Amino acid sequence: MEENEELVSNPAKLEQALKPQSSSPSVEQGAHLQQTPLEEDSAVTKAEKIEWHGKIDSSEEPSTKRVKLEPSGDVELREEAAARNERRKGVTPIKAEFLVNVPTSGAGQGIAASDANAGEESRASERPADDRDSNKKGKPKGQNFNRDFGTSKDEISLCQSRAHTPEFSPIECKFGDGCKFEHDLRKYLKEWKREDLATFDGICPIWKAKGRCQVGWKCRFVGSHMTERDAGEGRKELVLVENESNSGDDGSREVGILNSISTQAKIDLLKRRIATPKADEYSEWLETNGREVEKGFRHHSKKDRAQASSANAEDKNPTDQKGEMHDNRARYTEPPFLPSEKRRIYFGPETPVLAPLTTQGNLPFRRLCVDLGAQITYSEMAMSMPLVQGQKSEWALLRAHESEAEPPKYLHSSPSPTTSHSSPHFGYDNARDLRFGAQIAANKPWPALKATEILTRLCPHLRVIDLNCGCPIDLVYRQGAGSALLDQPAKLDKIVRGMNTVSGEIPITVKIRMGTKDHKPTAERLIDRLVHGGPDNAVVENGTSGTAAITLHGRSRQQRYTKRADWSYIASCAAIVERYHAQADALSDTIREPDPRTQPASGHVYFLGNGDIYSPGAYQSALAASRVSSIMLARGALIKPWLFEEIAQGQPLDKSASERLAYVERYARYGLETWGSDEVGVGTTRRFLLEWLSFAHRYVPLGILEHHSSPSGSVSSGFPEPSLQDRPPRWRGRNELETLLGSEDYRDWIRISEMFLGKAHPGFRFVPKHKSNSVEIEAEG
């Protein structure tokens, strides 16, 4: 057993660790193979089969269940379909030599089936009742709520007064003898701290990158940056050493991390010491203006309002029209100030965007995606009120890596003086642009405006501030934020208008869904209001909301992430924005040209699509058919982060298992650099690595796919176009490592994490987030 643990902890010896041992048939010795999806429900995933703390293993299931999963004639049906060069709907086509046939008899399966049933009954008794799990098919739905990840910490931690100092020169502990932490350094290292990790060649990634490890003696790689020196009188003193190659940094700051605000700033926010004068003044004006507009609507007849906004106004004498506009504005209170000039941004076909992803869209994952070609990134969704109140956990979401401050790809030459003002290239300076944007959510104007003003002051490295109007989860929706704003266009318009006014030079963008209910889309009217302004703004002549970009997810809130995204609807919405640009050009240099201060940067509104893009062919097809500016990628990037690399090269890439494992290693390294290399940091890195693997395991290697023809055609490499909604039958990889990386069993994901993070802490637990029949990402919108 000790030999096996040593092999798994050393990635270099993975081949030996994964060799099947013929002496024992235990399923724990190899990767757990995938389950076959039901043909009538192709969206079944591993997360759906997880119950409270585990799952029925596919190789341990009762024979009766396996008969349902794989009917006796199913293999023949697949072979017949392959012979006819047909592709079964909703099922990923796998080459016959990589398919795993599930036995239809229970012979030799008694013990395994018995164990599986016992485990299922035990887990069912532990799991709290959830009436959403009861349906006619008996399949679990929803999420695993109140997930408990256990603890990953030292049995007795070292006192912080000793964490970074030499053994004989500690800082005085203010708690003295009453301190509950360990003060004896050698005793801590011997009795309370777990053994050092042997991964990453036994060298601390933080110390190697930054010159000094900020967790000091608590580091799980402390042996790589400590030594024992002669202290005189025959005594030996333990001391920490610095990395001479990076000795310029004193370790007091997070090297390479941007938008990291100080503890004092968070305290000042909590105690309301940081004023937001612009947000306060504009919020007060919004309330006053709202009452005046409501009163104005009551005193104007329907005919008068129609005439005021009709196209017949173009036939009036310009002098009379100008006077009428002046008289109309005099009835209402002017806004206290107008928006500042915004920094020019650019979205184009060469700038695929990584969507804001709650939980999975953390800094290490974004950093990995940037390495692989992501041009634009967003933070996880942050709630406005916790930001205003200085909550540490919420501000941690806005930290970015220095690679996200680099300019995105821009393949166009510098715009000429004759370039149209509404052109996306007018006034754009790529050198001033950067990749990282923040996304926030709010249910009222005043917290959104306060958060925006604070962000512009404390976070200097922001490309845009995006307002989430697509989050479908109930907790956010019931508070009136996220997708709830889709049914309140007037409130949404006020929030965006106010954010644009107080954001300084940072542009404001919006992410929406088609609507809240199926078959009742409202996005067209909402987009029209955002780019042209609503009827209440037409009365006051306040112009447009000033949004610089709109992203539309082609699903409703009710759909969540089921069914396919509606790209035809996205195309119809893109046409609205195109017409807006055409009208803007026609009104240029006329009396009806809007005030440029109320317009987005250069007067151009970018429009992006989102949903079900999983291949470079699908990316290019969606761009051409919908005429969007660019495309935002979410689940496709989670399953294969190299999707950005495929888009750049214009063809799918058959990544080997060793290449994919190298990405896991890179994520683990980035995680340790972000969250720390002590016991707590290793546990946090493991938890979020497993969250990513809960998506990454769904990748089916291109080399094992059948080359069936498809309606969408194939890209230049000859591989079939994979679909995000398809689910594969049970398959095995081209080697043991590939099979392991494709395992649906969360125990195998933990096994993968242990290759780089060592054996999991005894108190660590992991339960996948989702058990429904569609893989969701909270607050992705």
PDB file of C-alpha atoms in Angstrom, residues 46 147 149 354 357-369 372 614 634-644 655 657-671 675 684-699 741 743 746 749-750 752-753 756-757 766-770 775-777:
ATOM      1  CA  LYS A  46     -22.123  12.292 -13.707  1.00  0.00           C
ATOM      2  CA  ARG A 147     -22.158  20.850   0.625  1.00  0.00           C
ATOM      3  CA  PHE A 149     -15.976  20.018   2.282  1.00  0.00           C
ATOM      4  CA  LEU A 354     -14.251  33.561 -21.227  1.00  0.00           C
ATOM      5  CA  LEU A 357     -18.277  31.544 -14.057  1.00  0.00           C
ATOM      6  CA  THR A 358     -19.188  31.288 -10.403  1.00  0.00           C
ATOM      7  CA  THR A 359     -16.949  28.819  -8.499  1.00  0.00           C
ATOM      8  CA  GLN A 360     -15.102  27.571 -11.576  1.00  0.00           C
ATOM      9  CA  GLY A 361     -14.126  30.981 -12.991  1.00  0.00           C
ATOM     10  CA  ASN A 362     -11.500  31.589 -10.316  1.00  0.00           C
ATOM     11  CA  LEU A 363      -8.103  33.187 -10.837  1.00  0.00           C
ATOM     12  CA  PRO A 364      -6.118  29.942 -11.467  1.00  0.00           C
ATOM     13  CA  PHE A 365      -8.617  28.774 -14.104  1.00  0.00           C
ATOM     14  CA  ARG A 366      -8.709  32.159 -15.834  1.00  0.00           C
ATOM     15  CA  ARG A 367      -4.927  32.214 -15.813  1.00  0.00           C
ATOM     16  CA  LEU A 368      -4.853  28.779 -17.455  1.00  0.00           C
ATOM     17  CA  CYS A 369      -7.330  29.930 -20.109  1.00  0.00           C
ATOM     18  CA  LEU A 372      -4.309  28.821 -23.876  1.00  0.00           C
ATOM     19  CA  TYR A 614     -17.763  23.664 -28.146  1.00  0.00           C
ATOM     20  CA  ALA A 634     -18.625  29.022 -20.743  1.00  0.00           C
ATOM     21  CA  ARG A 635     -19.119  25.256 -20.376  1.00  0.00           C
ATOM     22  CA  GLY A 636     -17.154  24.564 -23.542  1.00  0.00           C
ATOM     23  CA  ALA A 637     -14.109  26.248 -21.989  1.00  0.00           C
ATOM     24  CA  LEU A 638     -14.605  24.359 -18.723  1.00  0.00           C
ATOM     25  CA  ILE A 639     -14.624  21.004 -20.496  1.00  0.00           C
ATOM     26  CA  LYS A 640     -11.641  21.858 -22.690  1.00  0.00           C
ATOM     27  CA  PRO A 641      -9.812  25.109 -21.896  1.00  0.00           C
ATOM     28  CA  TRP A 642      -7.772  24.685 -25.078  1.00  0.00           C
ATOM     29  CA  LEU A 643     -10.939  25.599 -27.012  1.00  0.00           C
ATOM     30  CA  PHE A 644      -9.401  29.080 -27.274  1.00  0.00           C
ATOM     31  CA  LYS A 655      -4.854  16.595 -26.982  1.00  0.00           C
ATOM     32  CA  ALA A 657      -3.667  12.423 -21.988  1.00  0.00           C
ATOM     33  CA  SER A 658      -0.219  13.620 -20.925  1.00  0.00           C
ATOM     34  CA  GLU A 659      -0.935  17.113 -22.312  1.00  0.00           C
ATOM     35  CA  ARG A 660      -4.226  17.258 -20.441  1.00  0.00           C
ATOM     36  CA  LEU A 661      -2.563  16.071 -17.247  1.00  0.00           C
ATOM     37  CA  ALA A 662       0.002  18.854 -17.688  1.00  0.00           C
ATOM     38  CA  TYR A 663      -2.895  21.346 -17.641  1.00  0.00           C
ATOM     39  CA  VAL A 664      -4.073  19.828 -14.363  1.00  0.00           C
ATOM     40  CA  GLU A 665      -0.566  20.234 -12.975  1.00  0.00           C
ATOM     41  CA  ARG A 666      -0.457  23.851 -14.135  1.00  0.00           C
ATOM     42  CA  TYR A 667      -3.812  24.535 -12.479  1.00  0.00           C
ATOM     43  CA  ALA A 668      -2.530  23.010  -9.227  1.00  0.00           C
ATOM     44  CA  ARG A 669       0.577  25.191  -9.378  1.00  0.00           C
ATOM     45  CA  TYR A 670      -1.472  28.329 -10.067  1.00  0.00           C
ATOM     46  CA  GLY A 671      -3.839  27.376  -7.240  1.00  0.00           C
ATOM     47  CA  TRP A 675      -4.360  30.377  -2.165  1.00  0.00           C
ATOM     48  CA  THR A 684      -8.610  25.078  -1.142  1.00  0.00           C
ATOM     49  CA  THR A 685      -6.650  24.323  -4.303  1.00  0.00           C
ATOM     50  CA  ARG A 686      -7.809  20.704  -4.210  1.00  0.00           C
ATOM     51  CA  ARG A 687     -11.438  21.700  -3.752  1.00  0.00           C
ATOM     52  CA  PHE A 688     -11.484  24.061  -6.754  1.00  0.00           C
ATOM     53  CA  LEU A 689      -9.424  21.659  -8.879  1.00  0.00           C
ATOM     54  CA  LEU A 690     -12.093  19.022  -8.255  1.00  0.00           C
ATOM     55  CA  GLU A 691     -14.803  21.525  -9.184  1.00  0.00           C
ATOM     56  CA  TRP A 692     -13.078  21.980 -12.529  1.00  0.00           C
ATOM     57  CA  LEU A 693     -12.545  18.233 -13.033  1.00  0.00           C
ATOM     58  CA  SER A 694     -16.297  17.748 -12.558  1.00  0.00           C
ATOM     59  CA  PHE A 695     -16.557  19.409 -15.989  1.00  0.00           C
ATOM     60  CA  ALA A 696     -13.217  18.440 -17.561  1.00  0.00           C
ATOM     61  CA  HIS A 697     -13.934  14.703 -17.273  1.00  0.00           C
ATOM     62  CA  ARG A 698     -16.712  15.117 -19.858  1.00  0.00           C
ATOM     63  CA  TYR A 699     -14.164  15.674 -22.637  1.00  0.00           C
ATOM     64  CA  LEU A 741      -9.125  11.522 -16.985  1.00  0.00           C
ATOM     65  CA  SER A 743     -13.810   8.868 -15.353  1.00  0.00           C
ATOM     66  CA  TYR A 746     -15.437  11.679  -8.145  1.00  0.00           C
ATOM     67  CA  TRP A 749     -10.934  13.038  -9.551  1.00  0.00           C
ATOM     68  CA  ILE A 750      -9.540  13.000  -6.020  1.00  0.00           C
ATOM     69  CA  ILE A 752      -5.896  12.834  -9.954  1.00  0.00           C
ATOM     70  CA  SER A 753      -5.593  15.720  -7.484  1.00  0.00           C
ATOM     71  CA  PHE A 756       0.098  16.981  -7.505  1.00  0.00           C
ATOM     72  CA  LEU A 757      -1.292  17.895  -4.091  1.00  0.00           C
ATOM     73  CA  PHE A 766     -15.923  16.522  -1.719  1.00  0.00           C
ATOM     74  CA  VAL A 767     -19.425  16.317  -3.127  1.00  0.00           C
ATOM     75  CA  PRO A 768     -20.031  17.518  -6.719  1.00  0.00           C
ATOM     76  CA  LYS A 769     -22.310  20.527  -6.994  1.00  0.00           C
ATOM     77  CA  HIS A 770     -24.938  19.294  -9.421  1.00  0.00           C
ATOM     78  CA  VAL A 775     -24.782  20.804 -15.944  1.00  0.00           C
ATOM     79  CA  GLU A 776     -25.315  24.292 -14.541  1.00  0.00           C
ATOM     80  CA  ILE A 777     -22.981  27.110 -13.605  1.00  0.00           C
TER      81      ILE A 777
END
